[in-house]
Amino acid sequence: MSTIPEFDFVSAAACRDKKVGNCPQVAVNVPGVVALRDSERPETIVTMTPDQWTTPADAVKAGEFDLSA
């Protein structure tokens, strides 16, 4: 049986405002693992490798998921 690593989740600066509710949180403190969770559902954690993280991160930076359009 494997144990779940202790992730140190952080939110983007914009999400640290108490007026902002639901925010994605990311942890990169475990070598070789990027962990994601929703601040409103912290029990659900999605993990991937740093290489796998690159694809969605690049897409966000490029505006591919721009919801204002």
PDB file of C-alpha atoms in Angstrom:
ATOM      1  CA  MET A   1       0.000   0.000   0.000  1.00  0.00           C
ATOM      2  CA  SER A   2       1.439   3.374  -0.971  1.00  0.00           C
ATOM      3  CA  THR A   3       1.043   6.502   1.093  1.00  0.00           C
ATOM      4  CA  ILE A   4      -0.072   9.869  -0.228  1.00  0.00           C
ATOM      5  CA  PRO A   5       2.754  12.422  -0.132  1.00  0.00           C
ATOM      6  CA  GLU A   6       2.341  15.575   1.940  1.00  0.00           C
ATOM      7  CA  PHE A   7       1.623  18.277  -0.625  1.00  0.00           C
ATOM      8  CA  ASP A   8       2.171  21.954   0.141  1.00  0.00           C
ATOM      9  CA  PHE A   9      -0.623  23.577  -1.894  1.00  0.00           C
ATOM     10  CA  VAL A  10      -0.552  27.250  -2.848  1.00  0.00           C
ATOM     11  CA  SER A  11      -2.995  29.498  -4.674  1.00  0.00           C
ATOM     12  CA  ALA A  12      -2.277  32.228  -7.192  1.00  0.00           C
ATOM     13  CA  ALA A  13      -1.909  35.703  -5.682  1.00  0.00           C
ATOM     14  CA  ALA A  14      -5.332  36.745  -7.040  1.00  0.00           C
ATOM     15  CA  CYS A  15      -6.950  33.892  -5.107  1.00  0.00           C
ATOM     16  CA  ARG A  16      -5.455  34.841  -1.747  1.00  0.00           C
ATOM     17  CA  ASP A  17      -8.034  37.618  -1.373  1.00  0.00           C
ATOM     18  CA  LYS A  18     -10.718  36.507   1.120  1.00  0.00           C
ATOM     19  CA  LYS A  19     -13.403  37.817  -1.285  1.00  0.00           C
ATOM     20  CA  VAL A  20     -12.399  35.205  -3.887  1.00  0.00           C
ATOM     21  CA  GLY A  21     -13.970  31.832  -3.245  1.00  0.00           C
ATOM     22  CA  ASN A  22     -13.107  28.830  -5.327  1.00  0.00           C
ATOM     23  CA  CYS A  23      -9.506  28.703  -6.567  1.00  0.00           C
ATOM     24  CA  PRO A  24      -7.266  26.075  -8.098  1.00  0.00           C
ATOM     25  CA  GLN A  25      -4.303  25.191  -5.937  1.00  0.00           C
ATOM     26  CA  VAL A  26      -0.979  23.726  -7.050  1.00  0.00           C
ATOM     27  CA  ALA A  27       1.748  21.887  -5.165  1.00  0.00           C
ATOM     28  CA  VAL A  28       5.229  21.319  -6.559  1.00  0.00           C
ATOM     29  CA  ASN A  29       7.053  20.404  -3.344  1.00  0.00           C
ATOM     30  CA  VAL A  30       7.205  16.656  -4.083  1.00  0.00           C
ATOM     31  CA  PRO A  31       9.983  15.910  -6.596  1.00  0.00           C
ATOM     32  CA  GLY A  32       8.652  14.700  -9.945  1.00  0.00           C
ATOM     33  CA  VAL A  33       5.005  15.469  -9.111  1.00  0.00           C
ATOM     34  CA  VAL A  34       2.699  18.407  -9.809  1.00  0.00           C
ATOM     35  CA  ALA A  35      -0.475  18.155  -7.735  1.00  0.00           C
ATOM     36  CA  LEU A  36      -3.686  20.101  -8.376  1.00  0.00           C
ATOM     37  CA  ARG A  37      -6.833  20.525  -6.335  1.00  0.00           C
ATOM     38  CA  ASP A  38      -9.884  22.750  -6.038  1.00  0.00           C
ATOM     39  CA  SER A  39      -9.949  24.841  -2.850  1.00  0.00           C
ATOM     40  CA  GLU A  40     -13.617  23.926  -2.357  1.00  0.00           C
ATOM     41  CA  ARG A  41     -12.916  20.181  -2.756  1.00  0.00           C
ATOM     42  CA  PRO A  42      -9.447  19.727  -1.233  1.00  0.00           C
ATOM     43  CA  GLU A  43      -9.909  15.982  -0.790  1.00  0.00           C
ATOM     44  CA  THR A  44      -9.736  15.440  -4.569  1.00  0.00           C
ATOM     45  CA  ILE A  45      -6.150  15.692  -5.816  1.00  0.00           C
ATOM     46  CA  VAL A  46      -4.989  15.243  -9.402  1.00  0.00           C
ATOM     47  CA  THR A  47      -1.309  14.511  -9.974  1.00  0.00           C
ATOM     48  CA  MET A  48       0.895  14.580 -13.047  1.00  0.00           C
ATOM     49  CA  THR A  49       4.543  14.776 -13.970  1.00  0.00           C
ATOM     50  CA  PRO A  50       6.196  18.139 -14.614  1.00  0.00           C
ATOM     51  CA  ASP A  51       6.330  17.237 -18.341  1.00  0.00           C
ATOM     52  CA  GLN A  52       2.577  16.519 -18.362  1.00  0.00           C
ATOM     53  CA  TRP A  53       1.953  19.847 -16.572  1.00  0.00           C
ATOM     54  CA  THR A  54       3.664  21.740 -19.395  1.00  0.00           C
ATOM     55  CA  THR A  55       0.888  21.093 -21.928  1.00  0.00           C
ATOM     56  CA  PRO A  56      -2.050  22.619 -20.002  1.00  0.00           C
ATOM     57  CA  ALA A  57       0.142  25.394 -18.550  1.00  0.00           C
ATOM     58  CA  ASP A  58       1.268  26.424 -22.035  1.00  0.00           C
ATOM     59  CA  ALA A  59      -2.335  26.309 -23.296  1.00  0.00           C
ATOM     60  CA  VAL A  60      -3.487  28.608 -20.484  1.00  0.00           C
ATOM     61  CA  LYS A  61      -0.637  31.038 -21.185  1.00  0.00           C
ATOM     62  CA  ALA A  62      -1.595  31.059 -24.875  1.00  0.00           C
ATOM     63  CA  GLY A  63      -5.208  31.958 -24.056  1.00  0.00           C
ATOM     64  CA  GLU A  64      -6.615  28.646 -25.221  1.00  0.00           C
ATOM     65  CA  PHE A  65      -8.928  28.509 -22.202  1.00  0.00           C
ATOM     66  CA  ASP A  66      -9.926  32.174 -22.181  1.00  0.00           C
ATOM     67  CA  LEU A  67     -13.517  32.172 -20.918  1.00  0.00           C
ATOM     68  CA  SER A  68     -14.077  35.851 -21.652  1.00  0.00           C
ATOM     69  CA  ALA A  69     -14.343  35.222 -25.397  1.00  0.00           C
TER      70      ALA A  69
END
